[in-house]
mmCIF file with all atom_site columns, C-alpha atoms in Angstrom:
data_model
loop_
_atom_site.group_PDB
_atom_site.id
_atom_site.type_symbol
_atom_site.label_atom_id
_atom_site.label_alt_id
_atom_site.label_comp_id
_atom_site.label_asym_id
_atom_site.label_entity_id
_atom_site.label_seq_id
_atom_site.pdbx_PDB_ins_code
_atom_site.Cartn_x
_atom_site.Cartn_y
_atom_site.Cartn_z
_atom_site.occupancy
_atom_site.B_iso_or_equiv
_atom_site.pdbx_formal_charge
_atom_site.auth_seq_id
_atom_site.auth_comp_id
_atom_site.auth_asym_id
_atom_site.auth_atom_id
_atom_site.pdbx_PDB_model_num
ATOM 1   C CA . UNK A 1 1   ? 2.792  120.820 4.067   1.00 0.00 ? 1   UNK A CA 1
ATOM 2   C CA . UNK A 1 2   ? 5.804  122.396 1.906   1.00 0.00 ? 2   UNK A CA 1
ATOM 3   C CA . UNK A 1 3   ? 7.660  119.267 2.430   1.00 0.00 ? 3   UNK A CA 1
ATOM 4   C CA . UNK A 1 4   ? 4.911  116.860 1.358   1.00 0.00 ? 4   UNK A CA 1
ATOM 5   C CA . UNK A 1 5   ? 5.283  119.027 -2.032  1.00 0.00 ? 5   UNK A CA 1
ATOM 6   C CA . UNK A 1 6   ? 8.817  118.446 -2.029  1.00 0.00 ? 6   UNK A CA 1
ATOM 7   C CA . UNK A 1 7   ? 8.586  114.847 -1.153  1.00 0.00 ? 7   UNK A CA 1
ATOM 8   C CA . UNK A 1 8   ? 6.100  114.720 -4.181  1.00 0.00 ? 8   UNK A CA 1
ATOM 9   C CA . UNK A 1 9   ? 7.869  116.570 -6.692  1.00 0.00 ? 9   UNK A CA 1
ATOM 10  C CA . UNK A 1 10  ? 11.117 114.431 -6.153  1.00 0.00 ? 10  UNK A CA 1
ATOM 11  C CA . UNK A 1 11  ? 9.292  111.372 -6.530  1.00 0.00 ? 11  UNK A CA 1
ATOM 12  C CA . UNK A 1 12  ? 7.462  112.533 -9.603  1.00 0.00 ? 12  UNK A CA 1
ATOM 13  C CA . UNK A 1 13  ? 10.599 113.942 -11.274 1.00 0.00 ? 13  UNK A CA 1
ATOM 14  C CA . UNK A 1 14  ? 13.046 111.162 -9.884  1.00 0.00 ? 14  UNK A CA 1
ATOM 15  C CA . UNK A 1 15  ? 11.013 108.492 -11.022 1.00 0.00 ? 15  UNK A CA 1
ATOM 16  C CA . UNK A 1 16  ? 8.444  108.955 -13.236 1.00 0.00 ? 16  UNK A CA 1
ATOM 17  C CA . UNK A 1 17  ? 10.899 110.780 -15.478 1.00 0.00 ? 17  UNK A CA 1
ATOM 18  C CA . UNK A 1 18  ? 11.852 107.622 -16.518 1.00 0.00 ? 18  UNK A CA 1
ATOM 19  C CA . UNK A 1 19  ? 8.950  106.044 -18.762 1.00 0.00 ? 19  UNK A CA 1
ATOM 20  C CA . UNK A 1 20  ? 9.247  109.644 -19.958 1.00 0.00 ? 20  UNK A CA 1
ATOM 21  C CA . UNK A 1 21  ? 12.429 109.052 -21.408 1.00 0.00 ? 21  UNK A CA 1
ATOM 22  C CA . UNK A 1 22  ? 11.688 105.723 -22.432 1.00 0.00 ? 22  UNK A CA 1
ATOM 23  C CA . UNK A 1 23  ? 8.731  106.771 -24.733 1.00 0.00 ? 23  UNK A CA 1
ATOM 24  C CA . UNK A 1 24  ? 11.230 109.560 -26.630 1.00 0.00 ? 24  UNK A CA 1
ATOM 25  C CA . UNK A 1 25  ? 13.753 107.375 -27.351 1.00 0.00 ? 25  UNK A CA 1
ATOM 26  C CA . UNK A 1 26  ? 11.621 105.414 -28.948 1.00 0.00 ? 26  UNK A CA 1
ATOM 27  C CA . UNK A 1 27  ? 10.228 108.305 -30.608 1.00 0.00 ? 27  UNK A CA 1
ATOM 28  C CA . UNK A 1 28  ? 13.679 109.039 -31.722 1.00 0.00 ? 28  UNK A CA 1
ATOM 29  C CA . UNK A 1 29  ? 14.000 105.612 -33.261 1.00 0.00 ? 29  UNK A CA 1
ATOM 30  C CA . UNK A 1 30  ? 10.962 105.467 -34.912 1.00 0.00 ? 30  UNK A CA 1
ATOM 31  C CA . UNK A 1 31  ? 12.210 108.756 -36.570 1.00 0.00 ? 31  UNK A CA 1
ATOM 32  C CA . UNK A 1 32  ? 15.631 107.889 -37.290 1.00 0.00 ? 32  UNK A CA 1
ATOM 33  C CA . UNK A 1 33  ? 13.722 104.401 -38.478 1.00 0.00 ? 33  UNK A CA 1
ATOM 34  C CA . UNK A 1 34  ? 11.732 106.373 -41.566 1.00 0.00 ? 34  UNK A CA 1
ATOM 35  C CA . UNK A 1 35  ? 14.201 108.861 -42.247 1.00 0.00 ? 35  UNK A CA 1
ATOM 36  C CA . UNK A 1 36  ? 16.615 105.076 -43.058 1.00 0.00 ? 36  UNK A CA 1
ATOM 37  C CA . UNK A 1 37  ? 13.861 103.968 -44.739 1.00 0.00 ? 37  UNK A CA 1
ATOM 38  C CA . UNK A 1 38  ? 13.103 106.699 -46.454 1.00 0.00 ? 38  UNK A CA 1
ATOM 39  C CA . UNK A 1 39  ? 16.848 106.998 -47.591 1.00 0.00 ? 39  UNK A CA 1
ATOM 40  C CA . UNK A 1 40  ? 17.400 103.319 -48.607 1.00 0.00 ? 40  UNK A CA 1
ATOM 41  C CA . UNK A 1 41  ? 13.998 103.699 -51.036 1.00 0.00 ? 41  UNK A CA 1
ATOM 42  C CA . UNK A 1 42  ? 15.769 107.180 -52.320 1.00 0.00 ? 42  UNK A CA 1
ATOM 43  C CA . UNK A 1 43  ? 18.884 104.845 -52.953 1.00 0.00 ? 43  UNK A CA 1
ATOM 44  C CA . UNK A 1 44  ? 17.162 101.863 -54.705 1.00 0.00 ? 44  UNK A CA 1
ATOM 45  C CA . UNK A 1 45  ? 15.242 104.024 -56.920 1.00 0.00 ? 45  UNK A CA 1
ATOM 46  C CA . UNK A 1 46  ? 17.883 106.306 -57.958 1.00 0.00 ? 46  UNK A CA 1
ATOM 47  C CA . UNK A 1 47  ? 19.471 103.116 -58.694 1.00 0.00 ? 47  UNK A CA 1
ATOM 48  C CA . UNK A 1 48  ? 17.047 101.990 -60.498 1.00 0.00 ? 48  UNK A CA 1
ATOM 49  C CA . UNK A 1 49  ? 16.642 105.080 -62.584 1.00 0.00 ? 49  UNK A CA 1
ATOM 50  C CA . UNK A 1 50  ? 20.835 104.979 -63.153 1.00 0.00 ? 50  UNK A CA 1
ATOM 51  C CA . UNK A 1 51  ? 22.032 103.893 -66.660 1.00 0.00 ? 51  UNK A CA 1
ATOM 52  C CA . UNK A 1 52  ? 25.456 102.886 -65.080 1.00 0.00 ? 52  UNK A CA 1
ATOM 53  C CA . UNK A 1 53  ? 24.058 101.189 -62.578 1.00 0.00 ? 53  UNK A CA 1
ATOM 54  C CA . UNK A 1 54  ? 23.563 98.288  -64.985 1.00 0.00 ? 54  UNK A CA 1
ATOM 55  C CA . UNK A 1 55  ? 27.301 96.151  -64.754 1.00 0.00 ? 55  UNK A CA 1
ATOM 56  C CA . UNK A 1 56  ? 27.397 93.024  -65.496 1.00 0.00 ? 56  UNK A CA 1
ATOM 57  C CA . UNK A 1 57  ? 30.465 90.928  -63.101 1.00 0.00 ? 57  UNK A CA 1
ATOM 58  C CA . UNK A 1 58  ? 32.177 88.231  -64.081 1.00 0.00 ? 58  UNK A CA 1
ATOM 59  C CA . UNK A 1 59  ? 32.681 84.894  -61.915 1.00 0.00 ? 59  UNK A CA 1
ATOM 60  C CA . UNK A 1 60  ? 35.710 84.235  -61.239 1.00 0.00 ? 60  UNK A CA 1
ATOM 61  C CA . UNK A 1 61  ? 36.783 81.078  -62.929 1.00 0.00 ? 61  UNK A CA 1
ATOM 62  C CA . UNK A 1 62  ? 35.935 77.842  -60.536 1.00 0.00 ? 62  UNK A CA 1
ATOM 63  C CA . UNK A 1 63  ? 39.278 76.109  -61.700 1.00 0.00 ? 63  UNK A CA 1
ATOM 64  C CA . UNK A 1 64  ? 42.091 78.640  -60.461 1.00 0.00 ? 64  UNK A CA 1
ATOM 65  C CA . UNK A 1 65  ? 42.516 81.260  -57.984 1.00 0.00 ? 65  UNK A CA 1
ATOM 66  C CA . UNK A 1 66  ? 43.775 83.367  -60.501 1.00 0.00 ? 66  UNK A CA 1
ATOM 67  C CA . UNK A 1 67  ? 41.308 85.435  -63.007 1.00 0.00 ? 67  UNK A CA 1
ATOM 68  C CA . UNK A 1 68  ? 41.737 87.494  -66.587 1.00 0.00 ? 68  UNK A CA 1
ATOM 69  C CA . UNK A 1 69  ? 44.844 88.625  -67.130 1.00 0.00 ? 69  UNK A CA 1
ATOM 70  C CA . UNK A 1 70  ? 46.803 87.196  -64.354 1.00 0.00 ? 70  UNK A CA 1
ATOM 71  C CA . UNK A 1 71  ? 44.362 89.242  -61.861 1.00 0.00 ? 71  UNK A CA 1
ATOM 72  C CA . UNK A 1 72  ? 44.120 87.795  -58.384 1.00 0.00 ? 72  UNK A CA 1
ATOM 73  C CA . UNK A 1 73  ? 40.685 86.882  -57.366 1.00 0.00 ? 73  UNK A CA 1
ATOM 74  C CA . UNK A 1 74  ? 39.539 85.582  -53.924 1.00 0.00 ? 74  UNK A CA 1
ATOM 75  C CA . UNK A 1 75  ? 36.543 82.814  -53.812 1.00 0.00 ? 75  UNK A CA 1
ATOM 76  C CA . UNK A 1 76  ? 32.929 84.845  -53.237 1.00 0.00 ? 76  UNK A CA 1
ATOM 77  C CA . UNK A 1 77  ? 32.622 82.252  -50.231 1.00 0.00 ? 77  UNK A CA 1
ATOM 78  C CA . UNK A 1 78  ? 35.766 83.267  -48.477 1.00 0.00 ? 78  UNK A CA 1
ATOM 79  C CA . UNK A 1 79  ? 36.862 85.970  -47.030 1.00 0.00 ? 79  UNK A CA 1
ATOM 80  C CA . UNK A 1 80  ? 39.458 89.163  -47.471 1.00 0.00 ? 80  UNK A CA 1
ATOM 81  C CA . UNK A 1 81  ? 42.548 89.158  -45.651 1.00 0.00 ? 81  UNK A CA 1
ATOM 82  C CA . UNK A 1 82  ? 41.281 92.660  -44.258 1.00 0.00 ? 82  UNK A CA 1
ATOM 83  C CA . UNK A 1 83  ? 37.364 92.048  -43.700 1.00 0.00 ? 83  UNK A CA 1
ATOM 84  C CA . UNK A 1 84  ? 36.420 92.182  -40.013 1.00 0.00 ? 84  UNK A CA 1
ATOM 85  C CA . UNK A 1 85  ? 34.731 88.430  -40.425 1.00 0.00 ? 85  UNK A CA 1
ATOM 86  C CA . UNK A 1 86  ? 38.122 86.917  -40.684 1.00 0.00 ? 86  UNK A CA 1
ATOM 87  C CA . UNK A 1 87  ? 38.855 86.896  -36.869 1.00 0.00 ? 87  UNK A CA 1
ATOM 88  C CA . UNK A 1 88  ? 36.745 85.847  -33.849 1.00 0.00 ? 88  UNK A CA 1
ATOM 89  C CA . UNK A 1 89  ? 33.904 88.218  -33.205 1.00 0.00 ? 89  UNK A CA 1
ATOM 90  C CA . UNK A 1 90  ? 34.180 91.267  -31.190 1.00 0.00 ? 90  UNK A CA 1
ATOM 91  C CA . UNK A 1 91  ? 32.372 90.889  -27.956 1.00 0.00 ? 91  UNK A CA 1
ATOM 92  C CA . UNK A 1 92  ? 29.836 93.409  -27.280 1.00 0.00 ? 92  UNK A CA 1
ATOM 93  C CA . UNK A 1 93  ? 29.751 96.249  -25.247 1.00 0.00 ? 93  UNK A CA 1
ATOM 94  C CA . UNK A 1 94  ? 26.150 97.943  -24.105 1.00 0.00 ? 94  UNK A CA 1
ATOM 95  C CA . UNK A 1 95  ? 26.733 101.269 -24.398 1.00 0.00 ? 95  UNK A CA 1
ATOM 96  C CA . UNK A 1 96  ? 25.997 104.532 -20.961 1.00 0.00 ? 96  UNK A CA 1
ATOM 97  C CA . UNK A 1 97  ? 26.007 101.574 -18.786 1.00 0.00 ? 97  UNK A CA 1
ATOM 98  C CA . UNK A 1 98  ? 24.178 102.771 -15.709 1.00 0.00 ? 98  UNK A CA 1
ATOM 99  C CA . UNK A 1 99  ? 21.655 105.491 -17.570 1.00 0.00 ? 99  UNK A CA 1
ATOM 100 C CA . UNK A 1 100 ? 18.772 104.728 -15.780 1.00 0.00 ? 100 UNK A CA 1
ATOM 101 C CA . UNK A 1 101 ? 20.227 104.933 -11.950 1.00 0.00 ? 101 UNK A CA 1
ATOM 102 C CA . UNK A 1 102 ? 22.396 108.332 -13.305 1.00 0.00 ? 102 UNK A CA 1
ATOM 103 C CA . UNK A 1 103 ? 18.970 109.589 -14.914 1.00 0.00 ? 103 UNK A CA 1
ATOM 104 C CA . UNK A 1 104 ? 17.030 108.848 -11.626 1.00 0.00 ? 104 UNK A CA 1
ATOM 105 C CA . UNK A 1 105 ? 20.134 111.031 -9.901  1.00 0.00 ? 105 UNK A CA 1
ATOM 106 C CA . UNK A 1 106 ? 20.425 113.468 -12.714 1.00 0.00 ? 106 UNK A CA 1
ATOM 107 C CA . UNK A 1 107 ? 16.376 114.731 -11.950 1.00 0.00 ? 107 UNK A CA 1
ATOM 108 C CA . UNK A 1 108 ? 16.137 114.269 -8.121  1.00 0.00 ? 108 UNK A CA 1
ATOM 109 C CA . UNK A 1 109 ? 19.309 117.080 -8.011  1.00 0.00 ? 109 UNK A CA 1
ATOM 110 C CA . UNK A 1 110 ? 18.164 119.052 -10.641 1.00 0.00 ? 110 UNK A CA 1
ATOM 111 C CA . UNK A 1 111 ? 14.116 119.070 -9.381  1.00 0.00 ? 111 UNK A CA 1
ATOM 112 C CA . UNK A 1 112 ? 16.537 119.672 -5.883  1.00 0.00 ? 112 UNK A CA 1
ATOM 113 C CA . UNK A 1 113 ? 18.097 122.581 -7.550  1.00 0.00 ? 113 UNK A CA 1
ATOM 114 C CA . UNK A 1 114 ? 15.200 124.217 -8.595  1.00 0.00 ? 114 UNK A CA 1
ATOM 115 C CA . UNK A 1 115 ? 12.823 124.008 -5.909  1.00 0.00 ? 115 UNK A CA 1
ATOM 116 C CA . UNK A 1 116 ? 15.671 125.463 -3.522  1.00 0.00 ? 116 UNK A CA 1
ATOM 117 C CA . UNK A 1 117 ? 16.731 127.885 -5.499  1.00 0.00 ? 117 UNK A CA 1
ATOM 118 C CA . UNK A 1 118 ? 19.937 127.218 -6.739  1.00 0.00 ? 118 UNK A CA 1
ATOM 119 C CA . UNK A 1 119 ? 19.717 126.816 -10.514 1.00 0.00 ? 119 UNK A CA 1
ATOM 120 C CA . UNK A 1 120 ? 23.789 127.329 -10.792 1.00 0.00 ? 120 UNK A CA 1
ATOM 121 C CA . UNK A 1 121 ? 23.110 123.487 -9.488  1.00 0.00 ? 121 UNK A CA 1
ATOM 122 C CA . UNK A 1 122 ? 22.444 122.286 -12.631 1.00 0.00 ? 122 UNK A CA 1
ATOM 123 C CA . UNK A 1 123 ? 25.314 123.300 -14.310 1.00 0.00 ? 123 UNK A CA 1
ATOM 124 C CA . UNK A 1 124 ? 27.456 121.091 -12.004 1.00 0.00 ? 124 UNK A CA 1
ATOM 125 C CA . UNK A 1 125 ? 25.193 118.317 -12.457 1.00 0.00 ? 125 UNK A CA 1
ATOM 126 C CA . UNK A 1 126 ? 25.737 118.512 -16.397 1.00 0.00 ? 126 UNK A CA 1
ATOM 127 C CA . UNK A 1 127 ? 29.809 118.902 -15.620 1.00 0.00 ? 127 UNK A CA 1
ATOM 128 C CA . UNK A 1 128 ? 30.178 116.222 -13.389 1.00 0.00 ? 128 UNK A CA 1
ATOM 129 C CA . UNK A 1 129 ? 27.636 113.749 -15.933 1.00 0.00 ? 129 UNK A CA 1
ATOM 130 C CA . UNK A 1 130 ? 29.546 114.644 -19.149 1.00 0.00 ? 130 UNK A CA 1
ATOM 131 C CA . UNK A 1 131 ? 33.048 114.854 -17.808 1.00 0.00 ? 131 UNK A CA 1
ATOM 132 C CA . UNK A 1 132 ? 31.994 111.007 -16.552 1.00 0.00 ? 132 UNK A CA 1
ATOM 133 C CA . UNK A 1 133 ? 30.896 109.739 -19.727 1.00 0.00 ? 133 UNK A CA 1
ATOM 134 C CA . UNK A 1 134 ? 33.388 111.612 -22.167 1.00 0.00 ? 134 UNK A CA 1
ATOM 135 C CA . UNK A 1 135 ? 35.513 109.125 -22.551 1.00 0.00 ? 135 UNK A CA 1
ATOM 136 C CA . UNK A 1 136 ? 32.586 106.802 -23.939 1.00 0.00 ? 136 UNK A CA 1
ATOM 137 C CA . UNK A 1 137 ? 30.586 109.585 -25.806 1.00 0.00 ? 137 UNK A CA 1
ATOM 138 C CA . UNK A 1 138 ? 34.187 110.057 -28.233 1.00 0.00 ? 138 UNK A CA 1
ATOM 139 C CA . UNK A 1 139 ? 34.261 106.959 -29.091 1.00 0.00 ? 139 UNK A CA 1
ATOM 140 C CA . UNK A 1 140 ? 30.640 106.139 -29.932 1.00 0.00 ? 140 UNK A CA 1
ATOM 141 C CA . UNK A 1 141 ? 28.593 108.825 -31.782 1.00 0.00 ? 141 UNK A CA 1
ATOM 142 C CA . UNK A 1 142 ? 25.117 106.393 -31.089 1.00 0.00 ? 142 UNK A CA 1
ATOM 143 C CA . UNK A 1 143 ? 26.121 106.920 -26.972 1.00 0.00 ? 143 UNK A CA 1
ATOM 144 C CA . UNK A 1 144 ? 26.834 110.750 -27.798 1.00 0.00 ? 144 UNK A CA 1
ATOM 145 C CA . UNK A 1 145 ? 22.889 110.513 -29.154 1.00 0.00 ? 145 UNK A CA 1
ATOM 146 C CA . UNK A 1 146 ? 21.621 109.005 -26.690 1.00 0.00 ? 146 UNK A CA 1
ATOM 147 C CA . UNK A 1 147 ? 23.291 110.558 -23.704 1.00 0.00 ? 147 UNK A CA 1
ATOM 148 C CA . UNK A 1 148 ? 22.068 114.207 -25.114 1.00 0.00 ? 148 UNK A CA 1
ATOM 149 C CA . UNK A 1 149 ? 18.541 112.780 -25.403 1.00 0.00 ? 149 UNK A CA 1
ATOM 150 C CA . UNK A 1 150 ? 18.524 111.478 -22.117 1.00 0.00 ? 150 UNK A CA 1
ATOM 151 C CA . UNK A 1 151 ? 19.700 114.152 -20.704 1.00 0.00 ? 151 UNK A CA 1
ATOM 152 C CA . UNK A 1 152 ? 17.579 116.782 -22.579 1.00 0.00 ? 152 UNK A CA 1
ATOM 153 C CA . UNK A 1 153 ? 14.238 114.747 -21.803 1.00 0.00 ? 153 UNK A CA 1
ATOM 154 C CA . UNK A 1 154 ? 15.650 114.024 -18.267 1.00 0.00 ? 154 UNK A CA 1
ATOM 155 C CA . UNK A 1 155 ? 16.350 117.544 -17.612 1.00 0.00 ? 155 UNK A CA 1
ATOM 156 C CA . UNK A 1 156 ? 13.124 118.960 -19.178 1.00 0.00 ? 156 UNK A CA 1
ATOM 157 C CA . UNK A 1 157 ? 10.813 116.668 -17.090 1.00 0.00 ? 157 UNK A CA 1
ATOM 158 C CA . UNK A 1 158 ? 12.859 117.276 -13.709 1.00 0.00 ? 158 UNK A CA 1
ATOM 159 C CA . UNK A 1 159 ? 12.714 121.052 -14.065 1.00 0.00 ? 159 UNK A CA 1
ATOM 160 C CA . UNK A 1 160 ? 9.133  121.181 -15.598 1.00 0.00 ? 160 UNK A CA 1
ATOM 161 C CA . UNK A 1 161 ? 8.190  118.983 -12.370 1.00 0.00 ? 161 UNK A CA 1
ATOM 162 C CA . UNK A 1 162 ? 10.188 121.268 -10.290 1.00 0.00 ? 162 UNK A CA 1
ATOM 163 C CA . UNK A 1 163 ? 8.592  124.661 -11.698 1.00 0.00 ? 163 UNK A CA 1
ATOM 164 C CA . UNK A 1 164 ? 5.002  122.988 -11.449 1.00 0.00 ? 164 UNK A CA 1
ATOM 165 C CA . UNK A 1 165 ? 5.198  122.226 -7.579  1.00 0.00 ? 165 UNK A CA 1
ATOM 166 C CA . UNK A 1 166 ? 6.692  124.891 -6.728  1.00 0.00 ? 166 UNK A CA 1
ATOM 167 C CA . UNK A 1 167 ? 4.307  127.738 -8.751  1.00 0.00 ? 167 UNK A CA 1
ATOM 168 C CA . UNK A 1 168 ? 1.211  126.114 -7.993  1.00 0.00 ? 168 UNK A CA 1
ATOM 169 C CA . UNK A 1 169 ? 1.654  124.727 -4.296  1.00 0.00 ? 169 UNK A CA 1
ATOM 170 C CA . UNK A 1 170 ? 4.823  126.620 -2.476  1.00 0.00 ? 170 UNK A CA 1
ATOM 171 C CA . UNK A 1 171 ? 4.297  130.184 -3.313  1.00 0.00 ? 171 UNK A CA 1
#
């Protein structure tokens, strides 16, 4: 019978962990979603409100490239030498490539850990995940967010799972 609870406790924390983590990152980006909002209306307003805010700019003159006083002036249609639209576009990269099958891992060993005792475990399993993604989470402070909410929820739900079998049907 204990291995029925086992067999349902991995299952449960392997893989319905994942619709779990699923509905807080979109929690997370509904947040982060108002708190822009939220910002952007601050911005306008205070804007708004600002008595230097109100400049009036010059076009530059349609004849010449050059503007007042001998000042260089670039069309408004075309770009700076230095803007990032001047070369071809940057192909994109989709960030913690694999999160799903290394969340589905990342619960069925710590749930593992857990229910056999061994919650040392699960600081290998955060080692071995981190030191893997490092490289990626430098670079990118949006992966570094996601990969700590992942892991967080991923963690949470695996060990709550884990405590939950083994309390209420293998004591």
């Amino acid at each position: 019978m204990n291995a029925l609870w086992i067999t349902v406790a991995l299952l449960v924390a392997g893989f319905a962990g994942w619709p779990v983590t699923a509905l807080v990152f979109r929690l997370a980006r509904t947040i982060d979603d108002r708190a822009d909002a939220a910002k952007a209306a601050e911005d306008a307003t205070r804007a708004a409100e600002d008595p230097s805010a109100d400049v009036t700019v010059d076009l530059p003159p349609a004849g010449g490239s050059q503007g007042v006083d001998g000042e260089l002036t670039a069309a408004a249609d075309a770009p700076t030498s230095g803007s990032a639209g001047s070369g071809p576009a940057a192909p994109t990269q989709r960030i913690l490539r694999g999160g799903a099958i290394i969340g589905i891992l990342e619960r069925l060993g710590v749930c593992l850990a857990i229910l056999t005792g061994q919650p040392v475990a699960i600081a290998y399993i955060v080692a071995i995940k981190g030191l893997g993604r490092f490289a990626e989470l430098k670079e990118t402070p949006v992966a570094a967010e996601r990969f700590i909410i992942g892991t967080l929820t991923s963690m949470l739900w695996a060990a709550g799972t884990a405590a939950a079998i083994k309390v209420l049907f293998l004591t």
